[in-house]
C-alpha positions as MATLAB code, in Angstrom:
seq = 'MPGSTTIRPGHGADAVEHLDALRMTSLMKELGRLLTATGPDRITDAQVAALCGGEAGRREDFTDWVERVVRDLEKATA';
ca = [
      92.955   91.871  102.722;
      90.888   93.014  105.751;
      92.747   95.133  108.258;
      95.384   96.358  105.831;
      95.842   99.078  103.242;
      97.380   98.483   99.839;
      99.689  101.123   98.414;
     100.476  100.755   94.721;
     103.521  102.745   93.606;
     103.245  101.485   90.040;
     105.667   98.571   90.191;
     103.789   96.375   92.607;
     101.766   96.584   95.763;
     102.786   96.839   99.378;
     100.329   96.321  102.202;
     100.510   98.050  105.571;
      98.299   97.575  108.574;
      95.277   99.866  108.578;
      96.334  101.500  111.861;
      99.805  102.160  110.426;
      98.220  103.756  107.344;
      96.161  106.024  109.611;
      99.299  106.979  111.519;
     101.125  107.645  108.261;
      98.241  109.858  107.147;
      98.496  111.901  110.341;
     102.259  112.169  109.977;
     102.040  113.312  106.366;
      99.320  115.856  107.204;
     101.564  117.336  109.887;
     104.499  117.408  107.471;
     102.327  119.270  104.970;
     101.307  121.745  107.645;
     104.926  122.339  108.632;
     105.930  122.827  105.003;
     103.322  125.547  104.474;
     103.362  127.147  107.931;
     104.614  130.639  108.589;
     106.665  131.573  111.598;
     108.733  129.361  113.883;
     106.864  126.120  113.083;
     107.805  126.249  109.390;
     110.280  123.626  108.194;
     113.441  125.479  107.170;
     114.952  125.381  103.690;
     117.845  123.355  105.122;
     115.388  120.790  106.491;
     113.558  120.658  103.149;
     116.914  120.110  101.439;
     117.653  117.223  103.812;
     114.279  115.649  102.979;
     114.720  116.244   99.228;
     118.225  114.921   98.671;
     119.937  118.297   98.976;
     117.520  120.356   96.869;
     116.047  123.088   99.106;
     114.371  124.748   96.119;
     111.975  121.831   95.796;
     109.673  122.932   98.661;
     106.693  123.447   96.328;
     107.153  120.097   94.550;
     107.682  118.317   97.856;
     104.593  119.964   99.353;
     102.515  118.919   96.340;
     103.794  115.350   96.667;
     102.959  115.261  100.388;
      99.433  116.490   99.643;
      98.978  113.787   96.973;
     100.159  111.088   99.388;
      97.711  112.336  102.024;
      94.818  112.222   99.530;
      95.785  108.692   98.443;
      96.087  107.491  102.033;
      92.770  109.048  102.984;
      91.073  107.289  100.055;
      92.735  103.995  100.956;
      91.734  104.179  104.612;
      88.164  105.474  104.163;
];
C-alpha cells in the first residue's frame, strides 16, 4: 500500500504510515545509542530492567534486538 510500511512479526502484518515508520526508526536509533553510550547519557541498568520486564542483565540482548529493528525499519522505509 503506497504511503505505508508493513511490519511482519511472523503472525500477520501490521501497516504503519511511512512517516510514522521513519519516526520509529529515529526513536529506535536513539534508544540504541543510549543503550551503548558511556557517561551520563547511558540508560541505567534500572531503566533497562524497566524496558525488559525487570531483567536488567538483558542489556546486550535488548541492544541487539533494537539494532535488528532499526535494520528492518530502514529496509522497509528505503
